[in-house]
mmCIF file of C-alpha atoms in Angstrom:
data_model
loop_
_atom_site.group_PDB
_atom_site.id
_atom_site.type_symbol
_atom_site.label_atom_id
_atom_site.label_comp_id
_atom_site.label_asym_id
_atom_site.label_seq_id
_atom_site.Cartn_x
_atom_site.Cartn_y
_atom_site.Cartn_z
ATOM 1 C CA MET A 625 42.438 118.933 95.738
ATOM 2 C CA ASN A 626 38.649 119.156 95.511
ATOM 3 C CA GLN A 627 36.793 116.956 97.057
ATOM 4 C CA LEU A 628 35.928 114.366 94.391
ATOM 5 C CA MET A 629 39.601 113.874 94.030
ATOM 6 C CA TYR A 630 39.990 112.402 97.145
ATOM 7 C CA LEU A 631 36.868 110.192 96.278
ATOM 8 C CA ALA A 632 38.712 108.982 93.690
ATOM 9 C CA GLY A 633 41.612 108.766 95.308
ATOM 10 C CA GLY A 634 40.358 106.709 98.233
ATOM 11 C CA LEU A 635 38.911 104.115 96.004
ATOM 12 C CA LEU A 636 41.237 103.985 93.296
ATOM 13 C CA LEU A 637 43.597 102.960 96.514
ATOM 14 C CA ALA A 638 40.683 100.142 97.819
ATOM 15 C CA TRP A 639 40.735 98.832 94.332
ATOM 16 C CA ALA A 640 44.524 99.021 94.005
ATOM 17 C CA ALA A 641 44.857 96.941 97.336
ATOM 18 C CA VAL A 642 42.689 94.368 95.972
ATOM 19 C CA PHE A 643 43.487 93.755 93.062
ATOM 20 C CA GLY A 644 47.306 93.213 93.732
ATOM 21 C CA TYR A 645 46.314 91.096 96.336
ATOM 22 C CA LEU A 646 44.385 88.796 94.215
ATOM 23 C CA TRP A 647 47.701 89.300 91.528
ATOM 24 C CA SER A 648 49.929 87.846 94.829
ATOM 25 C CA LEU A 649 47.647 85.112 94.649
ATOM 26 C CA ALA A 650 48.075 84.157 91.750
ATOM 27 C CA ARG A 651 51.221 84.698 91.831
ATOM 28 C CA ARG A 652 51.711 82.250 94.248
ATOM 29 C CA ALA A 653 49.165 79.568 92.713
ATOM 30 C CA ARG A 654 51.131 79.778 89.458
ATOM 31 C CA SER A 655 54.381 79.080 91.962
ATOM 32 C CA LEU A 656 52.667 76.001 92.939
ATOM 33 C CA GLN A 657 51.410 74.655 90.441
ATOM 34 C CA ARG A 658 55.081 74.825 89.087
ATOM 35 C CA GLN A 659 56.736 72.590 92.215
ATOM 36 C CA LEU A 660 53.373 70.359 91.984
ATOM 37 C CA GLU A 661 54.230 69.546 88.331
ATOM 38 C CA ALA A 662 57.974 69.212 89.195
ATOM 39 C CA LEU A 663 57.318 66.712 91.885
ATOM 40 C CA SER A 664 54.601 64.911 90.006
ATOM 41 C CA ASN A 665 57.918 64.587 86.978
ATOM 42 C CA GLN A 666 59.955 63.266 90.151
ATOM 43 C CA ILE A 667 57.765 60.279 91.011
ATOM 44 C CA ASP A 668 56.740 59.401 86.851
ATOM 45 C CA LYS A 669 61.001 59.711 86.544
ATOM 46 C CA GLY A 670 61.650 58.027 89.741
ATOM 47 C CA ASP A 671 64.379 60.548 90.406
ATOM 48 C CA PRO A 672 64.354 62.609 93.174
ATOM 49 C CA GLY A 673 66.571 64.752 92.735
ATOM 50 C CA ALA A 674 64.154 66.169 90.076
ATOM 51 C CA ALA A 675 61.685 68.235 91.499
ATOM 52 C CA GLY A 676 64.621 71.911 91.641
ATOM 53 C CA GLU A 677 64.621 73.707 94.313
ATOM 54 C CA SER A 678 62.394 72.473 97.065
ATOM 55 C CA PRO A 679 60.359 75.532 98.865
ATOM 56 C CA ALA A 680 61.514 76.403 102.373
ATOM 57 C CA ASN A 681 58.872 78.300 103.313
ATOM 58 C CA GLY A 682 55.037 78.412 102.581
ATOM 59 C CA THR A 683 53.153 80.282 100.405
ATOM 60 C CA GLY A 684 53.727 83.592 102.235
ATOM 61 C CA MET B 136 52.056 57.220 86.814
ATOM 62 C CA SER B 137 52.717 54.931 89.688
ATOM 63 C CA ARG B 138 50.898 55.969 92.708
ATOM 64 C CA SER B 139 53.057 58.800 95.195
ATOM 65 C CA PRO B 140 53.455 58.073 98.701
ATOM 66 C CA GLN B 141 50.852 59.938 100.937
ATOM 67 C CA PRO B 142 50.186 60.033 104.293
ATOM 68 C CA ALA B 143 46.430 59.463 105.345
ATOM 69 C CA SER B 144 45.620 62.518 106.548
ATOM 70 C CA GLU B 145 47.371 64.519 103.053
ATOM 71 C CA SER B 146 45.418 62.030 100.938
ATOM 72 C CA ARG B 147 41.411 64.264 101.497
ATOM 73 C CA GLY B 148 40.855 66.716 98.324
ATOM 74 C CA THR B 149 40.936 70.186 99.225
ATOM 75 C CA GLY B 150 37.325 71.325 98.664
ATOM 76 C CA LEU B 151 37.870 74.705 99.528
ATOM 77 C CA ALA B 152 37.490 76.348 95.683
ATOM 78 C CA PRO B 153 34.751 79.627 96.390
ATOM 79 C CA PRO B 154 32.107 78.414 94.394
ATOM 80 C CA PRO B 155 31.041 80.343 91.319
ATOM 81 C CA SER B 156 27.496 81.276 92.315
ATOM 82 C CA LEU B 157 29.617 83.116 95.809
ATOM 83 C CA LEU B 158 32.102 84.758 93.093
ATOM 84 C CA ALA B 159 29.750 86.190 90.963
ATOM 85 C CA LEU B 160 28.027 87.672 93.878
ATOM 86 C CA THR B 161 30.694 89.107 95.191
ATOM 87 C CA VAL B 162 31.605 90.711 91.745
ATOM 88 C CA VAL B 163 26.919 91.859 91.516
ATOM 89 C CA ALA B 164 27.486 92.863 95.260
ATOM 90 C CA THR B 165 30.864 95.195 94.582
ATOM 91 C CA LEU B 166 29.619 96.914 91.839
ATOM 92 C CA ALA B 167 26.617 97.162 93.229
ATOM 93 C CA THR B 168 27.653 98.808 95.643
ATOM 94 C CA LEU B 169 29.981 100.825 93.789
ATOM 95 C CA TYR B 170 26.832 102.491 92.129
ATOM 96 C CA ALA B 171 24.703 102.945 94.925
ATOM 97 C CA ALA B 172 27.656 104.747 96.882
ATOM 98 C CA LEU B 173 28.467 106.886 93.941
ATOM 99 C CA LEU B 174 25.239 107.563 92.299
ATOM 100 C CA VAL B 175 22.602 106.584 94.600
ATOM 101 C CA ALA B 176 23.083 107.639 98.099
ATOM 102 C CA PRO B 177 22.851 110.857 99.435
ATOM 103 C CA ALA B 178 25.582 113.337 99.524
ATOM 104 C CA ASP B 179 26.292 114.219 103.411
ATOM 105 C CA ARG B 180 24.773 117.772 104.043
ATOM 106 C CA ILE B 181 28.021 118.856 105.835
ATOM 107 C CA GLN B 182 31.205 116.824 104.338
ATOM 108 C CA GLY B 183 29.939 116.220 100.891
ATOM 109 C CA ASP B 184 30.887 114.147 98.475
ATOM 110 C CA VAL B 185 34.076 112.618 100.495
ATOM 111 C CA GLN B 186 31.657 111.358 102.933
ATOM 112 C CA ARG B 187 31.113 108.589 100.155
ATOM 113 C CA LEU B 188 34.438 106.932 101.225
ATOM 114 C CA PHE B 189 32.338 105.692 104.361
ATOM 115 C CA TYR B 190 30.703 103.423 102.141
ATOM 116 C CA ILE B 191 33.280 101.199 101.226
ATOM 117 C CA HIS B 192 35.853 102.545 104.667
ATOM 118 C CA VAL B 193 33.168 101.053 107.372
ATOM 119 C CA PRO B 194 32.358 97.895 105.312
ATOM 120 C CA ALA B 195 35.746 97.717 105.421
ATOM 121 C CA ALA B 196 36.405 97.832 109.064
ATOM 122 C CA LEU B 197 33.540 95.630 110.401
ATOM 123 C CA THR B 198 34.659 92.783 108.139
ATOM 124 C CA MET B 199 38.627 93.017 109.237
ATOM 125 C CA TYR B 200 36.780 92.482 112.680
ATOM 126 C CA VAL B 201 35.274 89.712 111.353
ATOM 127 C CA ALA B 202 38.608 88.337 109.388
ATOM 128 C CA TYR B 203 40.682 88.884 112.687
ATOM 129 C CA ILE B 204 37.751 87.217 115.229
ATOM 130 C CA LEU B 205 38.527 84.051 112.926
ATOM 131 C CA VAL B 206 41.399 84.397 113.538
ATOM 132 C CA PHE B 207 41.393 84.674 117.213
ATOM 133 C CA LEU B 208 38.621 81.189 117.054
ATOM 134 C CA ALA B 209 41.234 79.241 114.757
ATOM 135 C CA SER B 210 44.311 80.141 117.078
ATOM 136 C CA LEU B 211 42.659 79.037 120.286
ATOM 137 C CA VAL B 212 40.890 75.778 118.823
ATOM 138 C CA TYR B 213 44.690 75.523 117.368
ATOM 139 C CA LEU B 214 46.371 75.468 120.834
ATOM 140 C CA LEU B 215 43.875 73.665 122.517
ATOM 141 C CA ARG B 216 43.619 70.679 119.722
ATOM 142 C CA ARG B 217 46.552 70.766 118.074
ATOM 143 C CA GLN B 218 45.314 70.486 114.929
ATOM 144 C CA ALA B 219 47.106 71.978 111.485
ATOM 145 C CA ARG B 220 43.626 72.739 109.407
ATOM 146 C CA TRP B 221 43.151 75.332 111.749
ATOM 147 C CA ASP B 222 45.892 76.788 111.641
ATOM 148 C CA GLU B 223 45.949 77.027 108.001
ATOM 149 C CA VAL B 224 42.655 78.792 109.311
ATOM 150 C CA GLY B 225 43.729 81.623 110.896
ATOM 151 C CA ALA B 226 46.435 82.108 108.453
ATOM 152 C CA ALA B 227 44.393 82.736 105.685
ATOM 153 C CA ALA B 228 42.001 84.387 107.714
ATOM 154 C CA ALA B 229 45.088 86.902 108.880
ATOM 155 C CA GLU B 230 46.016 87.691 105.692
ATOM 156 C CA VAL B 231 42.745 88.469 104.504
ATOM 157 C CA GLY B 232 42.393 90.099 107.272
ATOM 158 C CA THR B 233 45.132 92.229 107.118
ATOM 159 C CA LEU B 234 44.745 93.288 103.642
ATOM 160 C CA PHE B 235 41.105 94.967 104.739
ATOM 161 C CA ALA B 236 43.216 96.406 107.796
ATOM 162 C CA SER B 237 45.054 97.547 105.021
ATOM 163 C CA ILE B 238 41.965 99.430 103.126
ATOM 164 C CA VAL B 239 41.196 100.731 106.209
ATOM 165 C CA LEU B 240 44.220 102.399 107.149
ATOM 166 C CA LEU B 241 44.601 103.716 103.022
ATOM 167 C CA THR B 242 40.830 105.108 102.851
ATOM 168 C CA GLY B 243 40.593 106.512 106.072
ATOM 169 C CA PRO B 244 42.947 109.380 105.335
ATOM 170 C CA MET B 245 41.642 109.981 101.873
ATOM 171 C CA TRP B 246 38.514 111.297 104.192
ATOM 172 C CA ALA B 247 40.479 112.656 106.825
ATOM 173 C CA ARG B 248 42.537 114.951 104.876
ATOM 174 C CA PRO B 249 39.520 117.427 103.644
ATOM 175 C CA ILE B 250 36.971 117.106 106.844
ATOM 176 C CA TRP B 251 39.904 117.141 109.419
ATOM 177 C CA GLY B 252 42.679 118.879 107.282
ATOM 178 C CA THR B 253 45.355 116.781 108.448
ATOM 179 C CA TRP B 254 46.129 112.834 106.319
ATOM 180 C CA TRP B 255 46.492 111.291 109.606
ATOM 181 C CA THR B 256 46.471 112.117 114.408
ATOM 182 C CA TRP B 257 47.712 110.136 116.802
ATOM 183 C CA ASP B 258 44.351 109.851 118.006
ATOM 184 C CA ALA B 259 43.295 106.355 119.713
ATOM 185 C CA ARG B 260 40.955 104.841 117.275
ATOM 186 C CA LEU B 261 44.170 105.085 114.624
ATOM 187 C CA THR B 262 46.568 104.711 116.818
ATOM 188 C CA SER B 263 44.767 101.198 117.744
ATOM 189 C CA THR B 264 44.546 100.495 114.480
ATOM 190 C CA PHE B 265 47.449 100.820 113.012
ATOM 191 C CA ILE B 266 48.817 99.004 116.032
ATOM 192 C CA LEU B 267 47.207 96.328 114.952
ATOM 193 C CA TRP B 268 47.870 96.405 110.905
ATOM 194 C CA LEU B 269 51.516 96.326 112.855
ATOM 195 C CA ILE B 270 50.310 92.946 115.020
ATOM 196 C CA PHE B 271 48.963 91.180 111.944
ATOM 197 C CA VAL B 272 51.917 92.720 109.578
ATOM 198 C CA ALA B 273 54.080 90.995 112.617
ATOM 199 C CA TYR B 274 51.764 87.495 112.214
ATOM 200 C CA LEU B 275 52.203 87.242 108.518
ATOM 201 C CA MET B 276 56.468 88.180 108.682
ATOM 202 C CA LEU B 277 56.961 85.569 110.802
ATOM 203 C CA ARG B 278 54.623 83.190 109.223
ATOM 204 C CA ALA B 279 57.233 84.112 105.714
ATOM 205 C CA THR B 280 60.699 83.611 108.018
ATOM 206 C CA GLY B 281 59.776 79.808 108.447
ATOM 207 C CA GLY B 282 61.356 77.505 110.640
ATOM 208 C CA HIS B 283 59.402 74.839 112.567
ATOM 209 C CA PRO B 284 56.010 74.616 111.018
ATOM 210 C CA GLU B 285 54.190 73.355 114.807
ATOM 211 C CA GLN B 286 56.976 76.130 116.887
ATOM 212 C CA VAL B 287 55.266 78.483 114.184
ATOM 213 C CA ALA B 288 52.020 77.778 113.943
ATOM 214 C CA ARG B 289 51.885 77.994 117.882
ATOM 215 C CA TYR B 290 53.844 81.349 117.891
ATOM 216 C CA CYS B 291 51.114 82.854 115.669
ATOM 217 C CA ALA B 292 48.424 81.410 117.382
ATOM 218 C CA VAL B 293 49.402 83.496 120.486
ATOM 219 C CA LEU B 294 50.020 86.804 117.946
ATOM 220 C CA GLY B 295 46.903 86.163 117.037
ATOM 221 C CA ILE B 296 44.946 86.123 119.940
ATOM 222 C CA ILE B 297 46.919 88.585 121.045
ATOM 223 C CA GLY B 298 45.897 91.712 118.262
ATOM 224 C CA PHE B 299 42.713 90.373 119.129
ATOM 225 C CA LEU B 300 42.961 91.641 122.077
ATOM 226 C CA ASP B 301 43.078 95.129 120.808
ATOM 227 C CA LEU B 302 39.620 94.450 118.776
ATOM 228 C CA PRO B 303 37.659 96.171 121.830
ATOM 229 C CA ILE B 304 40.585 98.973 122.573
ATOM 230 C CA ILE B 305 39.776 100.017 118.704
ATOM 231 C CA HIS B 306 35.830 100.173 118.939
ATOM 232 C CA TYR B 307 35.220 101.650 122.386
ATOM 233 C CA SER B 308 38.537 104.150 121.737
ATOM 234 C CA VAL B 309 36.409 106.500 120.397
ATOM 235 C CA GLN B 310 34.039 106.272 124.057
ATOM 236 C CA TRP B 311 37.378 105.668 126.485
ATOM 237 C CA TRP B 312 39.163 108.456 125.308
ATOM 238 C CA ARG B 313 38.772 112.084 123.470
ATOM 239 C CA THR B 314 39.652 111.578 120.012
ATOM 240 C CA LEU B 315 39.312 113.189 116.184
ATOM 241 C CA HIS B 316 37.487 110.216 114.838
ATOM 242 C CA PRO B 317 33.470 109.955 114.789
ATOM 243 C CA GLU B 318 32.036 107.688 116.984
ATOM 244 C CA PRO B 319 30.136 105.032 115.613
ATOM 245 C CA VAL B 320 27.400 105.281 113.368
ATOM 246 C CA LEU B 321 26.131 101.753 112.698
ATOM 247 C CA MET B 322 26.345 100.285 116.565
ATOM 248 C CA THR B 323 24.613 103.203 118.600
ATOM 249 C CA ARG B 324 23.295 103.658 121.742
ATOM 250 C CA GLY B 325 20.366 103.828 120.803
ATOM 251 C CA GLY B 326 20.513 100.244 118.531
ATOM 252 C CA LEU B 327 21.407 98.876 115.840
ATOM 253 C CA GLY B 328 21.806 102.244 112.436
ATOM 254 C CA GLY B 329 20.576 104.351 114.709
ATOM 255 C CA GLY B 330 23.087 107.106 114.114
ATOM 256 C CA LEU B 331 22.199 107.127 109.549
ATOM 257 C CA PRO B 332 18.775 107.629 107.952
ATOM 258 C CA SER B 333 17.767 105.263 106.168
ATOM 259 C CA SER B 334 18.907 106.403 102.573
ATOM 260 C CA MET B 335 22.888 105.738 103.783
ATOM 261 C CA LEU B 336 21.751 102.638 106.291
ATOM 262 C CA ALA B 337 20.878 100.758 102.844
ATOM 263 C CA VAL B 338 24.191 101.510 100.646
ATOM 264 C CA LEU B 339 25.867 100.887 104.067
ATOM 265 C CA ALA B 340 24.339 97.395 104.742
ATOM 266 C CA LEU B 341 24.767 96.251 100.815
ATOM 267 C CA GLY B 342 28.827 97.610 100.795
ATOM 268 C CA LEU B 343 28.900 95.082 104.053
ATOM 269 C CA LEU B 344 27.206 92.414 102.501
ATOM 270 C CA ALA B 345 30.209 93.239 99.423
ATOM 271 C CA SER B 346 32.777 93.323 101.890
ATOM 272 C CA LEU B 347 31.246 90.654 103.910
ATOM 273 C CA LEU B 348 31.249 88.595 99.909
ATOM 274 C CA LEU B 349 35.059 89.747 99.111
ATOM 275 C CA PHE B 350 36.263 88.570 102.308
ATOM 276 C CA ALA B 351 34.139 84.809 101.770
ATOM 277 C CA SER B 352 35.364 84.435 98.573
ATOM 278 C CA LEU B 353 39.093 86.183 98.922
ATOM 279 C CA PHE B 354 39.552 83.786 102.606
ATOM 280 C CA LEU B 355 38.461 80.120 100.842
ATOM 281 C CA LEU B 356 40.924 81.386 97.754
ATOM 282 C CA ARG B 357 44.104 81.783 100.286
ATOM 283 C CA LEU B 358 43.052 78.163 102.573
ATOM 284 C CA ARG B 359 42.864 76.051 99.202
ATOM 285 C CA LEU B 360 46.369 78.182 98.102
ATOM 286 C CA GLU B 361 47.360 76.940 101.870
ATOM 287 C CA ARG B 362 45.898 73.473 102.018
ATOM 288 C CA VAL B 363 47.713 72.407 98.462
ATOM 289 C CA ASP B 364 50.768 74.235 99.237
ATOM 290 C CA ARG B 365 51.237 72.205 103.071
ATOM 291 C CA ARG B 366 50.057 69.382 101.284
ATOM 292 C CA ALA B 367 53.108 69.978 98.204
ATOM 293 C CA MET B 368 55.459 70.198 101.098
ATOM 294 C CA ALA B 369 54.488 67.060 102.531
ATOM 295 C CA LEU B 370 54.793 65.323 99.684
ATOM 296 C CA ARG B 371 57.908 66.701 98.922
ATOM 297 C CA ARG B 372 59.212 65.341 102.512
ATOM 298 C CA LEU B 373 58.092 62.175 101.841
ATOM 299 C CA LEU B 374 60.148 61.656 98.477
ATOM 300 C CA ASP B 375 63.152 63.287 100.376
ATOM 301 C CA GLU B 376 63.179 60.704 102.756
ATOM 302 C CA ARG B 377 62.521 57.965 100.467
ATOM 303 C CA PRO B 378 65.343 55.096 100.520
ATOM 304 C CA GLY B 379 68.076 56.322 98.164
ATOM 305 C CA SER B 380 66.897 59.982 98.119
ATOM 306 C CA ILE B 381 69.769 62.949 97.331
ATOM 307 C CA PRO B 382 69.759 64.712 100.763
#
């Protein structure tokens, strides 16, 4: 493998890490959004059981 | 819609979304760094083109330092004051810092293979950096496993401080021990940037700016997510404790 391949590989790995992390943040934000909507429905209906599954942990 | 029960501490807005100008500046600085690193900076006389990874690897390492120093400060303040917001800052900085540590550990071997002839060697700099990464992976796993929030926050604060103690070991490892990793070219005994020609130093400075802007953007995004998540959990607890709720 020549030097340019290693350079390209390094850049690719770095960008994959950044975009992978951004994807993970977006996924967690979507999940949180769904939980907030469920909570909002629960409050509107006055039905404590309507919020669905309770998040066991934080966003991580 | 009826007003939901909310604790006073949860009623404030998060107000932490990264401003669009910061995001735009991050994109511009990142693209400019890529352009400058690949097309403007001179190729290294000995190492050739692969040395251009320097403009990603070194800024990522310095940003990792900044992130973990922030974790250390937030952990220290949390242990002294026990305010949840410092735990949130520590959690966000640790996660984004670990992203930058991962970038360091991924780009390093790609640079090392053609220059040293090996992907990895257990020398002091590489080993101490890997240990730091492991400490913060443990930190993130501890948060992910859950438990009593205050207990988790306390343990994580202690772990964050322990992780910070590795930073000076990493930095001075190349001076204290014989290593394959080169000595710093940015913070040298001869002064800041003394080990680099100005054409490389300018691109490195741009790379550092882009890396710090990326850190700031990701940190604010992550912190906002953490705060909204905790607010949602607090609200859920309040709803669950309401008379007539299903346990």
